[in-house]
PDB file of C-alpha atoms in Angstrom:
ATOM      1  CA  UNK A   1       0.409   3.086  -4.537  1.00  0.00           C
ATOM      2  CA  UNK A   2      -1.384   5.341  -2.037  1.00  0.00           C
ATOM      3  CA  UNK A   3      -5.060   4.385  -0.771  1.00  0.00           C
ATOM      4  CA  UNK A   4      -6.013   7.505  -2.301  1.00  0.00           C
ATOM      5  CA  UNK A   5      -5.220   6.224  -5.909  1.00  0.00           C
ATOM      6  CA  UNK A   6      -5.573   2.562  -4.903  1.00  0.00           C
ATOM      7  CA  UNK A   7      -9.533   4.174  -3.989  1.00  0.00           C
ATOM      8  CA  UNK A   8      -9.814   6.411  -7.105  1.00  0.00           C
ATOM      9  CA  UNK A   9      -9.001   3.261  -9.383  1.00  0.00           C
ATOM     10  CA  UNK A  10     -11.807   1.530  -7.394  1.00  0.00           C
ATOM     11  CA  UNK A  11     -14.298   4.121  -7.736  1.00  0.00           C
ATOM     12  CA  UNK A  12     -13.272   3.527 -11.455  1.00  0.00           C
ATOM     13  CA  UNK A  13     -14.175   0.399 -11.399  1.00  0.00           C
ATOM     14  CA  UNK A  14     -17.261   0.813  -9.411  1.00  0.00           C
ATOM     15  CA  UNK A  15     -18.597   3.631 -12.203  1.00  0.00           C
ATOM     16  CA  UNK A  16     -17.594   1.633 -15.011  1.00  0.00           C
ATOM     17  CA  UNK A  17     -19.615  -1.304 -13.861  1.00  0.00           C
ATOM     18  CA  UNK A  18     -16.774  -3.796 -13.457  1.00  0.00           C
ATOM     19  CA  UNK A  19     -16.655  -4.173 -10.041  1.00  0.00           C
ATOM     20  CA  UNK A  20     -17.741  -8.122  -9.680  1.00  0.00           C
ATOM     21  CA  UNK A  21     -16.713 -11.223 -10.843  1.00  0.00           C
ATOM     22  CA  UNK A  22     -13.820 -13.875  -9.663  1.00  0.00           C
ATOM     23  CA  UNK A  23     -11.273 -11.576 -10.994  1.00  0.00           C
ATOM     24  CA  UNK A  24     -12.113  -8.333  -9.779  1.00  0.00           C
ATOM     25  CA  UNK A  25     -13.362  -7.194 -13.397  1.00  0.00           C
ATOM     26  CA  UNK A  26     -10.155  -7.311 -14.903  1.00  0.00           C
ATOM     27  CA  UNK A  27     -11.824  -9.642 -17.230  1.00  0.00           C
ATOM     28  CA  UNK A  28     -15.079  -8.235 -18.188  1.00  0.00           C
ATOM     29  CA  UNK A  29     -16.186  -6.973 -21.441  1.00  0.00           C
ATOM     30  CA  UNK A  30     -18.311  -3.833 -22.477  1.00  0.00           C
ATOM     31  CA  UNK A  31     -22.084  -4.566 -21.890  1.00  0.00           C
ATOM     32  CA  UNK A  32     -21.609  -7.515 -19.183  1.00  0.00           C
ATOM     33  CA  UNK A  33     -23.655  -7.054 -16.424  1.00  0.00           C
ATOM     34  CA  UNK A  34     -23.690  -8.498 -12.660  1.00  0.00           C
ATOM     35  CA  UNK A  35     -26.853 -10.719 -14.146  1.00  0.00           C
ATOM     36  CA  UNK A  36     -25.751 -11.496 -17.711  1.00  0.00           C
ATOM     37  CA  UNK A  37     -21.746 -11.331 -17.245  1.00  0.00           C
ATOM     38  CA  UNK A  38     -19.108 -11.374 -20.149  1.00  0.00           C
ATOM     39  CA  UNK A  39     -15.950 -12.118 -19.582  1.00  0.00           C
ATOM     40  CA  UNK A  40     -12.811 -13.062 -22.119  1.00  0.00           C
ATOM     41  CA  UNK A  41     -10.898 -15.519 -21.099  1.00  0.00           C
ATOM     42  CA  UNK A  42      -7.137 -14.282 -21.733  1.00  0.00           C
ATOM     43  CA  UNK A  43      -4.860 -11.673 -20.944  1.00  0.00           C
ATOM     44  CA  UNK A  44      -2.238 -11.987 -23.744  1.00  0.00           C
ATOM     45  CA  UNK A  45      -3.794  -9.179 -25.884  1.00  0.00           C
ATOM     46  CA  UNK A  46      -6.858  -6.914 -25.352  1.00  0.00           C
ATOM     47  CA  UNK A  47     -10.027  -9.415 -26.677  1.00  0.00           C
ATOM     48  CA  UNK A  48     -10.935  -6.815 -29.266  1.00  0.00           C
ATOM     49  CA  UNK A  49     -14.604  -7.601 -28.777  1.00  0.00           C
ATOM     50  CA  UNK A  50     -16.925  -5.276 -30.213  1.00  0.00           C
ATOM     51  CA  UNK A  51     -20.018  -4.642 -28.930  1.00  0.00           C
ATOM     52  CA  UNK A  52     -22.955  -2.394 -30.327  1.00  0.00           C
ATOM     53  CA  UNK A  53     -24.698   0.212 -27.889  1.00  0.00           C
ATOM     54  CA  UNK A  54     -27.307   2.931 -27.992  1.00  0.00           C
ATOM     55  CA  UNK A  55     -29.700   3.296 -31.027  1.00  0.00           C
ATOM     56  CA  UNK A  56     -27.010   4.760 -33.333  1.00  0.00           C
ATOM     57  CA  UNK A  57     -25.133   1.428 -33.545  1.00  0.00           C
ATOM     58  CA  UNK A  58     -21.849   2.100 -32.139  1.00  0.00           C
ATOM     59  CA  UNK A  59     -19.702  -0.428 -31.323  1.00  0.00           C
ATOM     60  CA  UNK A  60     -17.199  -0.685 -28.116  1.00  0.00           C
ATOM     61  CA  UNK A  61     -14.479  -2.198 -27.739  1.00  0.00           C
ATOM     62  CA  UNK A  62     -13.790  -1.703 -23.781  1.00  0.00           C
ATOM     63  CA  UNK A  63     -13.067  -4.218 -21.609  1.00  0.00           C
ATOM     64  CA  UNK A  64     -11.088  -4.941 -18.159  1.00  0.00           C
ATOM     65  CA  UNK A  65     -11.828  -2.977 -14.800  1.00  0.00           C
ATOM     66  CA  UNK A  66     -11.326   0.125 -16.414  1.00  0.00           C
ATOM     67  CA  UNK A  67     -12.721  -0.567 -20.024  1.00  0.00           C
ATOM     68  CA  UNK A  68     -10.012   0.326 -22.161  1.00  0.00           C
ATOM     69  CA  UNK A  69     -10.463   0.673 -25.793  1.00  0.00           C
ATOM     70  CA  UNK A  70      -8.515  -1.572 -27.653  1.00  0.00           C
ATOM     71  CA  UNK A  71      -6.969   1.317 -29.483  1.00  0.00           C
ATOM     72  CA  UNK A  72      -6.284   3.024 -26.287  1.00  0.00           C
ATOM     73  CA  UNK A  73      -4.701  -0.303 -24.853  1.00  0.00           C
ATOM     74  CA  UNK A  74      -2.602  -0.782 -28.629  1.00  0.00           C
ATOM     75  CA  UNK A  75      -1.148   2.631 -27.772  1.00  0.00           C
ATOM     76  CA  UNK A  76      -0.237   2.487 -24.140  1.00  0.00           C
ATOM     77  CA  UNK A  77       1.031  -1.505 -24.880  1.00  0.00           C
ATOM     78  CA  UNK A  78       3.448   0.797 -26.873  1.00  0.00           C
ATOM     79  CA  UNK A  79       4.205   3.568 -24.738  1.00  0.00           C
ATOM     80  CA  UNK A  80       4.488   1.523 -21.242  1.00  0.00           C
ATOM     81  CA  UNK A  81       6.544  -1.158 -23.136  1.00  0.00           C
ATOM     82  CA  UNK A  82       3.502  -3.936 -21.502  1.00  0.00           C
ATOM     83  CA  UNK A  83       3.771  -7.232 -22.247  1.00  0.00           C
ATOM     84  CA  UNK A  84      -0.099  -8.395 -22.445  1.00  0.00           C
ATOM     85  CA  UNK A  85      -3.758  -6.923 -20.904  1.00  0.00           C
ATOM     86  CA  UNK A  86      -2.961  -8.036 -17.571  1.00  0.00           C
ATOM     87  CA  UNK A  87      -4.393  -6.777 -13.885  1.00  0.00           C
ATOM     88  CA  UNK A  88      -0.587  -5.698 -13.893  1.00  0.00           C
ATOM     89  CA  UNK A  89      -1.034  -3.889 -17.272  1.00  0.00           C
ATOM     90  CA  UNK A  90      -4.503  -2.459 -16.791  1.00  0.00           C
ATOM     91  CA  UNK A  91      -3.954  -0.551 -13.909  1.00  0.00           C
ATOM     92  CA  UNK A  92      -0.384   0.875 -15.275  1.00  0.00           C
ATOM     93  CA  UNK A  93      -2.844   2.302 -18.257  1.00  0.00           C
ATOM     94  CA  UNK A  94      -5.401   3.574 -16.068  1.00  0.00           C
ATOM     95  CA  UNK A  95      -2.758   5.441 -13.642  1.00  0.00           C
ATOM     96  CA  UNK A  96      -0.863   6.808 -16.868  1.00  0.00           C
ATOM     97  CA  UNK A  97      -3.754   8.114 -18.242  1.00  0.00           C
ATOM     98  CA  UNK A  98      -4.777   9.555 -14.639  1.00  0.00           C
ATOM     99  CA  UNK A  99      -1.315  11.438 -14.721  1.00  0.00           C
ATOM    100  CA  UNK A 100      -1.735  12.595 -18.589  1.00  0.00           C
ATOM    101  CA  UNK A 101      -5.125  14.323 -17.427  1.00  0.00           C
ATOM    102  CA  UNK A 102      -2.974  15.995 -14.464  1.00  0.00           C
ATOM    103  CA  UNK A 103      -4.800  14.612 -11.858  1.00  0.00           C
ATOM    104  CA  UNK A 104      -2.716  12.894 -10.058  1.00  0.00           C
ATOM    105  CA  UNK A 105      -1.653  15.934  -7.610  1.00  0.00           C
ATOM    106  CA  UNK A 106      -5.772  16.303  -7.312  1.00  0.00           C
ATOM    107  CA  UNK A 107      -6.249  12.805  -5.871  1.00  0.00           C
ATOM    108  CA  UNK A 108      -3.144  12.673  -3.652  1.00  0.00           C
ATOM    109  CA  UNK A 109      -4.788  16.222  -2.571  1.00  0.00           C
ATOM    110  CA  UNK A 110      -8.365  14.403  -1.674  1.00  0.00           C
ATOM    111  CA  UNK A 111      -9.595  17.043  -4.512  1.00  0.00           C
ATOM    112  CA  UNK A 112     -11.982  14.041  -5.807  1.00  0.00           C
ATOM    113  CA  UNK A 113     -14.410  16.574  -7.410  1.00  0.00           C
ATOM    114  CA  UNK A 114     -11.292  18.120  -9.185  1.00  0.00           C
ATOM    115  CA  UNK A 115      -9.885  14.901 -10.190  1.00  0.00           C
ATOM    116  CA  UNK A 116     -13.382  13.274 -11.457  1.00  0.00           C
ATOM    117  CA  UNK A 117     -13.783  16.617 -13.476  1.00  0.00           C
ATOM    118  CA  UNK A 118      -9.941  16.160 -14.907  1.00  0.00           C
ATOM    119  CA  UNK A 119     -11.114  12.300 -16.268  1.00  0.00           C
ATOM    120  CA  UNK A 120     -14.503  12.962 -16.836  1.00  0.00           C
ATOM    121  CA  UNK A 121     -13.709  12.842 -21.036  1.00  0.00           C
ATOM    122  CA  UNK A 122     -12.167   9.427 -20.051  1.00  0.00           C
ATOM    123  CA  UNK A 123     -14.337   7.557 -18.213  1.00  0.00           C
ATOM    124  CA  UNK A 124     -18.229   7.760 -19.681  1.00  0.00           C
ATOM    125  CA  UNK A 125     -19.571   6.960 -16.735  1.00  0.00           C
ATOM    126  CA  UNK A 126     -18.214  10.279 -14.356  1.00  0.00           C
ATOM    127  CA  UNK A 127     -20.426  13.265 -14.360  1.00  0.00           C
ATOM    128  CA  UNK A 128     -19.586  15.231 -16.906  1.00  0.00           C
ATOM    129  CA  UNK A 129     -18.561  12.945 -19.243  1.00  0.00           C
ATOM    130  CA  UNK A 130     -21.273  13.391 -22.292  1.00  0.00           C
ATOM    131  CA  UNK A 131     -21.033  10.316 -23.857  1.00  0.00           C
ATOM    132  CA  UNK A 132     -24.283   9.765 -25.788  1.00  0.00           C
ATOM    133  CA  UNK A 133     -25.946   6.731 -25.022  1.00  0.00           C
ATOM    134  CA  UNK A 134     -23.784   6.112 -21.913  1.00  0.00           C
ATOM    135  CA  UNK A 135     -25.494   6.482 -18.097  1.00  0.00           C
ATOM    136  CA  UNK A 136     -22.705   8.568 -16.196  1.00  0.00           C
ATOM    137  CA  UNK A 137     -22.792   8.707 -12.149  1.00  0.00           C
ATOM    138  CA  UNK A 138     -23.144  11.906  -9.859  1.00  0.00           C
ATOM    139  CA  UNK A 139     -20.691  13.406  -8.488  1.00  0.00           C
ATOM    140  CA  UNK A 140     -21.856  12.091  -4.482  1.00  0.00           C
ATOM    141  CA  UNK A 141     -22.183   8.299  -5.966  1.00  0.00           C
ATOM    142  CA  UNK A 142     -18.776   9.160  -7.206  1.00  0.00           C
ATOM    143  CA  UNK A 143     -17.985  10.451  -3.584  1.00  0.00           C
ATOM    144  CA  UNK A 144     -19.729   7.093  -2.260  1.00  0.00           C
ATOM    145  CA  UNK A 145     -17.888   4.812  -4.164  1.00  0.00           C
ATOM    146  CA  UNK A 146     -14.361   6.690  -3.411  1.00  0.00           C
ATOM    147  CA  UNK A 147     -14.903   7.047   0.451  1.00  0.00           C
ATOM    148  CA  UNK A 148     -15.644   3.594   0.677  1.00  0.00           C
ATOM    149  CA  UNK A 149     -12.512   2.035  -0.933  1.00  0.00           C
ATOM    150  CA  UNK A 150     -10.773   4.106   2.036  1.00  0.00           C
ATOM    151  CA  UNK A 151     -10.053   7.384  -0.082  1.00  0.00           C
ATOM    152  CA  UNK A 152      -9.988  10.728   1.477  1.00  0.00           C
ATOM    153  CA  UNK A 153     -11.877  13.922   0.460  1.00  0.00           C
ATOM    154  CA  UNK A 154      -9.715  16.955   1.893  1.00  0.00           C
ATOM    155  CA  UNK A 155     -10.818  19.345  -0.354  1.00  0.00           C
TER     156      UNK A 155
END
């Protein structure tokens, strides 16, 4: 893994809001904050937790350093042939879906505005995204959060 995309998962992370805990936020569910943390306690199967947001009653069901949706996770599981919601499996998930948006070559490229705009319908928290109800990060915290997992912005 290059310290490009090793930094791009990070600044994942870092948007998301997973970025603390004792296991690197691999474990924490939608909602948990650094004050009021949730965290499940397994990695056998996505904990298929559901938590309400926003006034319109929504539920979630992300969770792990890159809150997946545990239909997103059920299809990937599939697809990547994983055997549980592991570190191991959550990053495999978030790189495939990296590649599926085709930004892969923007990242290796240091094209982090490019590659931000490429996830943006992924991730609610990047610029762009339009998620109601969900607070979404500029691109220069984006930049911030990128540079300083050792990531490079060429272009």
């Amino acid at each position: 893994m290059t310290n490009n995309l090793k930094a791009f998962l990070t600044m994942i992370s870092k948007s998301e809001g997973t970025d603390y805990g004792p296991e690197n936020g691999y474990n924490i569910l939608f909602g948990s904050t650094p004050s009021k943390p949730k965290y499940f306690n397994s990695y056998t199967d996505h904990p298929r937790v559901f938590t309400p947001f926003g006034k319109s009653g929504k539920k979630s069901s992300a969770a792990g350093r890159y809150q997946i949706l545990a239909r997103i996770y059920d299809y990937y599981k599939t697809m990547l042939k994983l055997p549980d919601f592991s570190p191991t499996s959550q990053d495999k998930i978030a790189i495939q879906i990296i590649k599926e948006c085709k930004a892969m070559p923007l990242i290796e490229a240091g094209n982090l505005a490019g590659a931000i705009k490429a996830c943006s319908h992924i991730w609610a928290s990047f610029e762009g995204a339009g998620y109601a109800g969900q607070r979404e990060n500029s691109i220069d915290t984006l930049t911030e959060f990128y540079v300083s997992a050792g990531g490079n912005v060429l272009a």
